[in-house]
Amino acid sequence: MGLQCGIVGLPNVGKSTLFSAISSAKAEAANYPFCTIEPNVGVVEVPDERLKDLENLVNPQKVIPTIIEFVDIAGLVKGASQGAGLGNKFLANIREVDAIIHVVRCFDDDNIVHVEGRVNPVSDKEIIDYELQLKDLEAVDRKLQRIEKAARTGGDAKAKAEVEVLYRFKKTLEQGKSARTVDVSEEEKGAVADLHLLTIKPVIYVANVDESSLTQGSNEFVEQLKAAIADEKAEVIVVCAAIEAQIAEIEDLDERQMFLEEYGLQESGLSQLIKASYSLLNLITYFTAGVKEVRAWTIQRGWKAPQAAGVIHSDFERGFIRAEVIKLNDYNHYKTEAAIKEAGKMAVEGKEYVVQDGDIMHFRFNV
């Protein structure tokens, strides 16, 4: 399954610089609003040390990591919900992503224009929240107008239930809160599933700081942002887009690690973003391993074996018979698949098996 995260924020907060640094595609970066007009899509390999272990054990012809897509979306300004700036294009593009990476400027620099004329991360965040909430409120109101009559006069039980849920979303949005804060069950979410609400998407906040603040791990702007999102159950990742750009230019892994250590960092902003994205979306990785290829696959945590098999091909899920499962620790210990089988460490699992992060799997199927 493909994972796509949209990078959003006001113009000139460092979105395109960050995007260019963490992806294989290079977005144009300029000191004026709307330089990114069409969404740039960068495909990034997900780093996973377990792939290296399997490569050493299996010696395959090729190794294929799983990927994550980062989409750099045009900067949003006040009035976007009414079409101001590139608002309509922004809103259309953001509907397609799985999660939102909201970049917030948390640094002072007189040489970089701020579209609002001052640096205020809380206000910046609220501008985007407000515009997205307005668009969601429009969508909820339209659906209410469409189904309220059926619920009131037609005796439609499903419509009545949906109206009740829709009013909970409406009330929350009118209070200036995002749809993701509404406490609803998975079944109740079905009432708004067709609306593709913008503020129901999970979000990661990226505090873009200067170099000095990066070494300290925070600054007053970052602390203001953290306080503002305390009730959102969201994560704040502190990065310096300018430093990430330098890291991206270093190809040698040892040199890159030395560079990170100079700034007191254990990992790059990209690695932090990927880990946070997987955690936010409740994703895990399983592997297939053979002489032709070792490959990583991304699935939802809690998926059963047939669902996981379906990520490879729908025939695998439709004709699923069983899954042969090896744990990486056992592979590292016994070194070969034959030795693992001989030791009785290869488990044979059926349709109810819940796949675990790091499982190495062979699927048997018949269509």
Short mmCIF file of C-alpha atoms in Angstrom, two decimals:
data_model
loop_
_atom_site.label_atom_id
_atom_site.label_comp_id
_atom_site.label_asym_id
_atom_site.label_seq_id
_atom_site.Cartn_x
_atom_site.Cartn_y
_atom_site.Cartn_z
CA MET A 1 0.00 0.00 0.00
CA GLY A 2 1.33 3.42 -0.91
CA LEU A 3 1.72 6.03 1.81
CA GLN A 4 1.40 9.67 0.81
CA CYS A 5 2.02 12.63 3.11
CA GLY A 6 1.23 16.17 2.05
CA ILE A 7 3.60 18.94 3.15
CA VAL A 8 1.54 22.08 3.85
CA GLY A 9 1.98 25.48 5.44
CA LEU A 10 1.90 29.18 4.74
CA PRO A 11 4.17 30.48 1.95
CA ASN A 12 7.86 30.90 2.86
CA VAL A 13 7.86 28.69 5.96
CA GLY A 14 10.38 26.25 4.45
CA LYS A 15 8.05 23.68 2.87
CA SER A 16 9.80 23.43 -0.48
CA THR A 17 13.27 23.59 1.05
CA LEU A 18 12.36 20.71 3.35
CA PHE A 19 10.76 18.79 0.49
CA SER A 20 13.82 19.22 -1.72
CA ALA A 21 16.06 18.05 1.10
CA ILE A 22 14.16 14.87 1.94
CA SER A 23 13.09 13.66 -1.47
CA SER A 24 14.69 12.62 -4.70
CA ALA A 25 12.71 15.32 -6.54
CA LYS A 26 13.90 18.91 -6.32
CA ALA A 27 11.19 21.51 -5.87
CA GLU A 28 11.84 25.08 -6.91
CA ALA A 29 12.45 27.20 -3.81
CA ALA A 30 12.11 30.97 -3.99
CA ASN A 31 11.53 33.87 -1.63
CA TYR A 32 7.99 34.65 -2.73
CA PRO A 33 4.55 33.04 -2.31
CA PHE A 34 3.16 30.42 -4.70
CA CYS A 35 6.44 29.34 -6.28
CA THR A 36 5.23 25.76 -5.93
CA ILE A 37 2.12 25.71 -8.10
CA GLU A 38 1.67 22.07 -9.09
CA PRO A 39 2.23 19.59 -6.27
CA ASN A 40 5.73 18.15 -6.47
CA VAL A 41 5.83 14.47 -5.56
CA GLY A 42 9.01 12.97 -4.16
CA VAL A 43 9.36 9.22 -3.68
CA VAL A 44 11.58 8.35 -0.73
CA GLU A 45 12.87 4.94 0.31
CA VAL A 46 11.99 4.01 3.88
CA PRO A 47 15.25 3.23 5.72
CA ASP A 48 15.11 -0.13 7.51
CA GLU A 49 18.17 -1.87 8.95
CA ARG A 50 16.32 -5.20 8.83
CA LEU A 51 16.59 -5.15 5.05
CA LYS A 52 20.38 -5.11 5.34
CA ASP A 53 20.25 -8.11 7.67
CA LEU A 54 18.12 -10.05 5.19
CA GLU A 55 20.33 -9.04 2.28
CA ASN A 56 23.38 -10.45 4.08
CA LEU A 57 21.53 -13.67 4.91
CA VAL A 58 19.80 -14.34 1.59
CA ASN A 59 22.17 -12.68 -0.92
CA PRO A 60 19.30 -11.80 -3.30
CA GLN A 61 19.56 -10.40 -6.82
CA LYS A 62 17.90 -7.19 -5.66
CA VAL A 63 16.57 -5.50 -2.54
CA ILE A 64 13.40 -3.41 -2.72
CA PRO A 65 12.55 -1.16 0.24
CA THR A 66 9.07 0.15 0.83
CA ILE A 67 8.49 3.78 -0.09
CA ILE A 68 6.74 6.88 1.16
CA GLU A 69 5.60 9.77 -1.04
CA PHE A 70 5.97 13.36 0.08
CA VAL A 71 3.80 15.86 -1.77
CA ASP A 72 4.82 19.53 -1.68
CA ILE A 73 1.57 21.47 -1.97
CA ALA A 74 1.21 25.16 -2.86
CA GLY A 75 1.29 27.58 0.08
CA LEU A 76 -2.04 28.57 1.57
CA VAL A 77 -3.11 32.07 2.63
CA LYS A 78 -6.10 33.63 4.39
CA GLY A 79 -9.26 33.26 2.34
CA ALA A 80 -8.14 30.02 0.68
CA SER A 81 -11.48 28.39 1.50
CA GLN A 82 -13.07 31.09 -0.68
CA GLY A 83 -10.51 30.62 -3.46
CA ALA A 84 -7.95 33.26 -2.45
CA GLY A 85 -4.41 32.73 -3.68
CA LEU A 86 -4.14 29.16 -4.89
CA GLY A 87 -6.69 28.02 -2.32
CA ASN A 88 -8.86 25.83 -4.51
CA LYS A 89 -5.84 24.02 -5.96
CA PHE A 90 -4.37 23.59 -2.47
CA LEU A 91 -7.60 22.16 -1.07
CA ALA A 92 -8.05 19.77 -3.99
CA ASN A 93 -4.50 18.43 -3.65
CA ILE A 94 -4.64 17.96 0.11
CA ARG A 95 -7.76 15.79 -0.14
CA GLU A 96 -5.70 13.06 -1.80
CA VAL A 97 -3.06 12.51 0.91
CA ASP A 98 -3.12 10.06 3.83
CA ALA A 99 -1.58 12.42 6.38
CA ILE A 100 -0.61 16.07 6.66
CA ILE A 101 2.86 17.34 7.52
CA HIS A 102 2.22 20.91 8.63
CA VAL A 103 5.42 22.97 8.43
CA VAL A 104 5.43 25.97 10.76
CA ARG A 105 8.07 28.70 10.70
CA CYS A 106 9.82 28.90 14.07
CA PHE A 107 12.75 31.18 13.25
CA ASP A 108 13.47 34.86 12.72
CA ASP A 109 15.15 35.99 9.50
CA ASP A 110 14.72 39.51 8.13
CA ASN A 111 15.89 38.28 4.72
CA ILE A 112 12.97 35.87 4.31
CA VAL A 113 9.58 37.49 3.81
CA HIS A 114 6.74 36.29 6.03
CA VAL A 115 3.42 36.45 4.19
CA GLU A 116 1.73 37.84 7.34
CA GLY A 117 4.53 40.29 8.10
CA ARG A 118 5.62 38.67 11.39
CA VAL A 119 6.70 35.33 12.85
CA ASN A 120 3.95 33.82 14.98
CA PRO A 121 3.74 29.99 14.76
CA VAL A 122 0.44 29.76 16.64
CA SER A 123 -1.26 32.28 14.39
CA ASP A 124 0.22 30.61 11.30
CA LYS A 125 -1.15 27.25 12.42
CA GLU A 126 -4.56 28.76 13.14
CA ILE A 127 -4.77 30.36 9.68
CA ILE A 128 -4.47 27.01 7.97
CA ASP A 129 -6.71 25.28 10.52
CA TYR A 130 -9.39 27.93 10.02
CA GLU A 131 -9.39 27.70 6.24
CA LEU A 132 -9.56 23.89 6.28
CA GLN A 133 -12.28 23.92 8.95
CA LEU A 134 -14.39 26.33 6.89
CA LYS A 135 -14.18 24.05 3.88
CA ASP A 136 -15.12 21.03 6.01
CA LEU A 137 -18.05 22.92 7.53
CA GLU A 138 -19.34 23.67 4.03
CA ALA A 139 -19.20 19.97 3.18
CA VAL A 140 -20.99 18.93 6.38
CA ASP A 141 -23.72 21.55 5.88
CA ARG A 142 -24.31 20.43 2.28
CA LYS A 143 -24.79 16.83 3.35
CA LEU A 144 -27.08 17.82 6.21
CA GLN A 145 -29.29 19.74 3.78
CA ARG A 146 -29.38 16.68 1.56
CA ILE A 147 -30.39 14.06 4.14
CA GLU A 148 -32.18 15.93 6.95
CA LYS A 149 -35.55 15.75 5.22
CA ALA A 150 -35.27 11.97 4.75
CA ALA A 151 -34.28 11.59 8.39
CA ARG A 152 -37.14 13.77 9.62
CA THR A 153 -40.03 12.61 7.44
CA GLY A 154 -39.00 9.42 5.74
CA GLY A 155 -38.35 7.25 8.76
CA ASP A 156 -34.88 6.43 7.42
CA ALA A 157 -33.00 5.02 10.43
CA LYS A 158 -29.61 5.25 8.71
CA ALA A 159 -30.22 8.88 7.76
CA LYS A 160 -31.24 9.72 11.33
CA ALA A 161 -28.03 8.19 12.69
CA GLU A 162 -25.94 10.06 10.11
CA VAL A 163 -27.62 13.38 10.93
CA GLU A 164 -26.76 12.93 14.61
CA VAL A 165 -23.11 12.30 13.76
CA LEU A 166 -22.99 15.15 11.25
CA TYR A 167 -24.28 17.61 13.85
CA ARG A 168 -21.46 16.57 16.19
CA PHE A 169 -18.94 17.39 13.47
CA LYS A 170 -20.75 20.64 12.66
CA LYS A 171 -20.68 21.79 16.28
CA THR A 172 -16.98 20.98 16.62
CA LEU A 173 -16.04 22.78 13.39
CA GLU A 174 -18.10 25.84 14.36
CA GLN A 175 -16.09 25.98 17.60
CA GLY A 176 -12.88 26.31 15.57
CA LYS A 177 -11.76 22.75 16.23
CA SER A 178 -10.71 20.18 13.65
CA ALA A 179 -12.78 17.15 12.68
CA ARG A 180 -10.08 14.80 13.97
CA THR A 181 -10.93 15.89 17.53
CA VAL A 182 -14.51 14.55 17.32
CA ASP A 183 -14.87 11.40 19.41
CA VAL A 184 -16.58 8.93 17.07
CA SER A 185 -16.43 5.18 16.46
CA GLU A 186 -15.13 3.71 13.21
CA GLU A 187 -18.72 2.91 12.27
CA GLU A 188 -19.84 6.48 12.93
CA LYS A 189 -17.01 7.81 10.77
CA GLY A 190 -18.90 6.31 7.87
CA ALA A 191 -21.31 9.26 8.06
CA VAL A 192 -18.56 11.60 6.82
CA ALA A 193 -16.42 9.17 4.81
CA ASP A 194 -17.85 10.40 1.51
CA LEU A 195 -17.00 14.02 2.43
CA HIS A 196 -13.23 13.43 2.53
CA LEU A 197 -12.89 15.99 5.31
CA LEU A 198 -9.59 17.86 5.33
CA THR A 199 -9.26 18.26 9.09
CA ILE A 200 -10.02 14.63 9.86
CA LYS A 201 -6.65 13.64 8.43
CA PRO A 202 -3.90 12.91 10.98
CA VAL A 203 -1.24 15.62 11.25
CA ILE A 204 2.41 15.98 12.20
CA TYR A 205 3.71 19.46 12.96
CA VAL A 206 7.22 20.28 11.75
CA ALA A 207 8.79 23.21 13.56
CA ASN A 208 11.31 24.66 11.12
CA VAL A 209 14.04 26.31 13.21
CA ASP A 210 17.41 27.95 12.63
CA GLU A 211 20.73 26.19 13.24
CA SER A 212 21.28 27.49 16.76
CA SER A 213 17.82 26.40 17.87
CA LEU A 214 18.35 22.95 16.34
CA THR A 215 21.34 22.27 18.58
CA GLN A 216 19.31 23.38 21.60
CA GLY A 217 16.34 21.25 20.51
CA SER A 218 13.84 24.08 20.86
CA ASN A 219 13.20 27.82 21.06
CA GLU A 220 10.39 30.10 22.24
CA PHE A 221 8.48 29.65 18.97
CA VAL A 222 8.61 25.85 19.25
CA GLU A 223 7.34 25.97 22.82
CA GLN A 224 4.46 28.20 21.74
CA LEU A 225 3.55 25.71 19.02
CA LYS A 226 3.70 22.75 21.40
CA ALA A 227 1.41 24.52 23.85
CA ALA A 228 -1.06 25.33 21.07
CA ILE A 229 -1.41 21.69 19.95
CA ALA A 230 -1.34 20.10 23.42
CA ASP A 231 -4.96 18.92 23.10
CA GLU A 232 -4.60 17.58 19.56
CA LYS A 233 -2.65 14.41 20.36
CA ALA A 234 -0.26 15.44 17.60
CA GLU A 235 3.52 15.30 17.46
CA VAL A 236 5.92 18.19 16.92
CA ILE A 237 9.18 17.40 15.15
CA VAL A 238 11.92 20.02 15.31
CA VAL A 239 14.00 20.29 12.12
CA CYS A 240 16.17 22.83 10.38
CA ALA A 241 15.30 22.66 6.68
CA ALA A 242 18.60 24.34 5.79
CA ILE A 243 20.56 21.62 7.64
CA GLU A 244 18.41 18.90 6.05
CA ALA A 245 19.40 20.33 2.66
CA GLN A 246 23.08 19.92 3.58
CA ILE A 247 22.52 16.38 4.86
CA ALA A 248 20.85 15.43 1.57
CA GLU A 249 24.01 16.39 -0.32
CA ILE A 250 26.19 13.94 1.66
CA GLU A 251 26.18 10.54 -0.06
CA ASP A 252 28.65 8.73 2.20
CA LEU A 253 26.72 7.27 5.15
CA ASP A 254 29.64 7.55 7.59
CA GLU A 255 30.18 11.20 6.67
CA ARG A 256 26.48 11.84 7.03
CA GLN A 257 26.49 10.33 10.52
CA MET A 258 29.48 12.47 11.51
CA PHE A 259 27.66 15.55 10.23
CA LEU A 260 24.59 14.69 12.31
CA GLU A 261 26.72 14.17 15.41
CA GLU A 262 28.24 17.63 14.98
CA TYR A 263 24.75 19.01 15.59
CA GLY A 264 24.01 16.57 18.39
CA LEU A 265 21.54 14.63 16.22
CA GLN A 266 21.06 10.87 16.15
CA GLU A 267 19.01 10.85 12.95
CA SER A 268 17.91 13.18 10.18
CA GLY A 269 14.62 15.00 10.00
CA LEU A 270 13.61 12.63 7.20
CA SER A 271 14.02 9.58 9.44
CA GLN A 272 12.04 11.31 12.18
CA LEU A 273 9.25 12.15 9.74
CA ILE A 274 9.03 8.62 8.38
CA LYS A 275 8.90 7.07 11.84
CA ALA A 276 6.30 9.59 12.99
CA SER A 277 4.23 9.00 9.84
CA TYR A 278 4.21 5.24 10.32
CA SER A 279 3.27 5.62 13.98
CA LEU A 280 0.58 8.20 13.19
CA LEU A 281 -1.05 6.00 10.56
CA ASN A 282 -0.57 2.78 12.57
CA LEU A 283 1.57 1.13 9.89
CA ILE A 284 4.02 -1.76 10.10
CA THR A 285 6.39 -3.54 7.72
CA TYR A 286 6.67 -7.21 6.80
CA PHE A 287 9.16 -8.81 4.42
CA THR A 288 9.37 -11.39 1.66
CA ALA A 289 12.79 -12.94 1.13
CA GLY A 290 14.11 -15.11 -1.68
CA VAL A 291 17.01 -15.42 -4.09
CA LYS A 292 15.35 -13.17 -6.65
CA GLU A 293 14.52 -10.38 -4.22
CA VAL A 294 14.21 -9.27 -0.64
CA ARG A 295 11.36 -6.82 -0.32
CA ALA A 296 9.62 -4.73 2.35
CA TRP A 297 5.84 -4.28 2.36
CA THR A 298 3.78 -1.71 4.28
CA ILE A 299 0.45 -2.70 5.86
CA GLN A 300 -1.90 -1.53 8.59
CA ARG A 301 -1.17 -2.84 12.07
CA GLY A 302 -3.74 -5.52 12.91
CA TRP A 303 -4.14 -6.84 9.39
CA LYS A 304 -4.52 -10.58 9.04
CA ALA A 305 -2.40 -12.73 6.73
CA PRO A 306 -4.78 -12.72 3.71
CA GLN A 307 -4.99 -8.91 3.77
CA ALA A 308 -1.21 -8.65 3.95
CA ALA A 309 -0.91 -11.08 1.04
CA GLY A 310 -3.29 -8.90 -0.98
CA VAL A 311 -0.77 -6.06 -0.92
CA ILE A 312 1.45 -8.19 -3.15
CA HIS A 313 -1.38 -9.26 -5.48
CA SER A 314 -5.14 -9.57 -5.17
CA ASP A 315 -4.87 -13.25 -6.23
CA PHE A 316 -2.79 -13.93 -3.11
CA GLU A 317 -5.64 -12.72 -0.92
CA ARG A 318 -8.45 -14.32 -2.94
CA GLY A 319 -6.81 -17.75 -3.09
CA PHE A 320 -5.02 -17.63 0.28
CA ILE A 321 -4.26 -21.05 1.78
CA ARG A 322 -1.63 -20.40 4.44
CA ALA A 323 1.35 -18.26 5.38
CA GLU A 324 4.78 -19.53 6.39
CA VAL A 325 6.23 -17.09 8.90
CA ILE A 326 9.82 -16.64 10.09
CA LYS A 327 11.00 -14.23 12.78
CA LEU A 328 14.10 -12.19 11.95
CA ASN A 329 15.84 -13.20 15.19
CA ASP A 330 15.50 -16.86 14.15
CA TYR A 331 16.81 -16.07 10.68
CA ASN A 332 19.83 -14.32 12.19
CA HIS A 333 20.41 -17.30 14.51
CA TYR A 334 19.96 -20.21 12.08
CA LYS A 335 21.23 -18.37 8.97
CA THR A 336 19.27 -20.37 6.35
CA GLU A 337 15.65 -21.17 5.69
CA ALA A 338 16.43 -24.89 5.62
CA ALA A 339 18.00 -24.72 9.08
CA ILE A 340 15.01 -22.74 10.36
CA LYS A 341 12.62 -25.43 9.12
CA GLU A 342 14.74 -28.17 10.61
CA ALA A 343 14.71 -26.41 13.98
CA GLY A 344 10.92 -26.11 13.82
CA LYS A 345 11.06 -22.31 13.84
CA MET A 346 8.98 -21.73 10.71
CA ALA A 347 5.36 -21.21 11.77
CA VAL A 348 2.48 -22.22 9.49
CA GLU A 349 -0.36 -19.75 9.97
CA GLY A 350 -3.93 -19.59 8.66
CA LYS A 351 -6.39 -16.87 7.74
CA GLU A 352 -6.76 -15.54 11.29
CA TYR A 353 -3.06 -14.87 11.86
CA VAL A 354 -2.37 -11.20 12.68
CA VAL A 355 0.83 -10.12 10.95
CA GLN A 356 3.52 -8.72 13.23
CA ASP A 357 6.02 -5.97 12.44
CA GLY A 358 9.16 -7.56 10.97
CA ASP A 359 7.60 -10.89 9.99
CA ILE A 360 9.25 -12.66 7.05
CA MET A 361 6.48 -14.34 5.11
CA HIS A 362 5.86 -16.83 2.29
CA PHE A 363 2.28 -17.10 1.06
CA ARG A 364 0.67 -20.24 -0.36
CA PHE A 365 -2.38 -19.64 -2.51
CA ASN A 366 -4.52 -21.23 -5.19
CA VAL A 367 -6.75 -19.35 -7.62
#
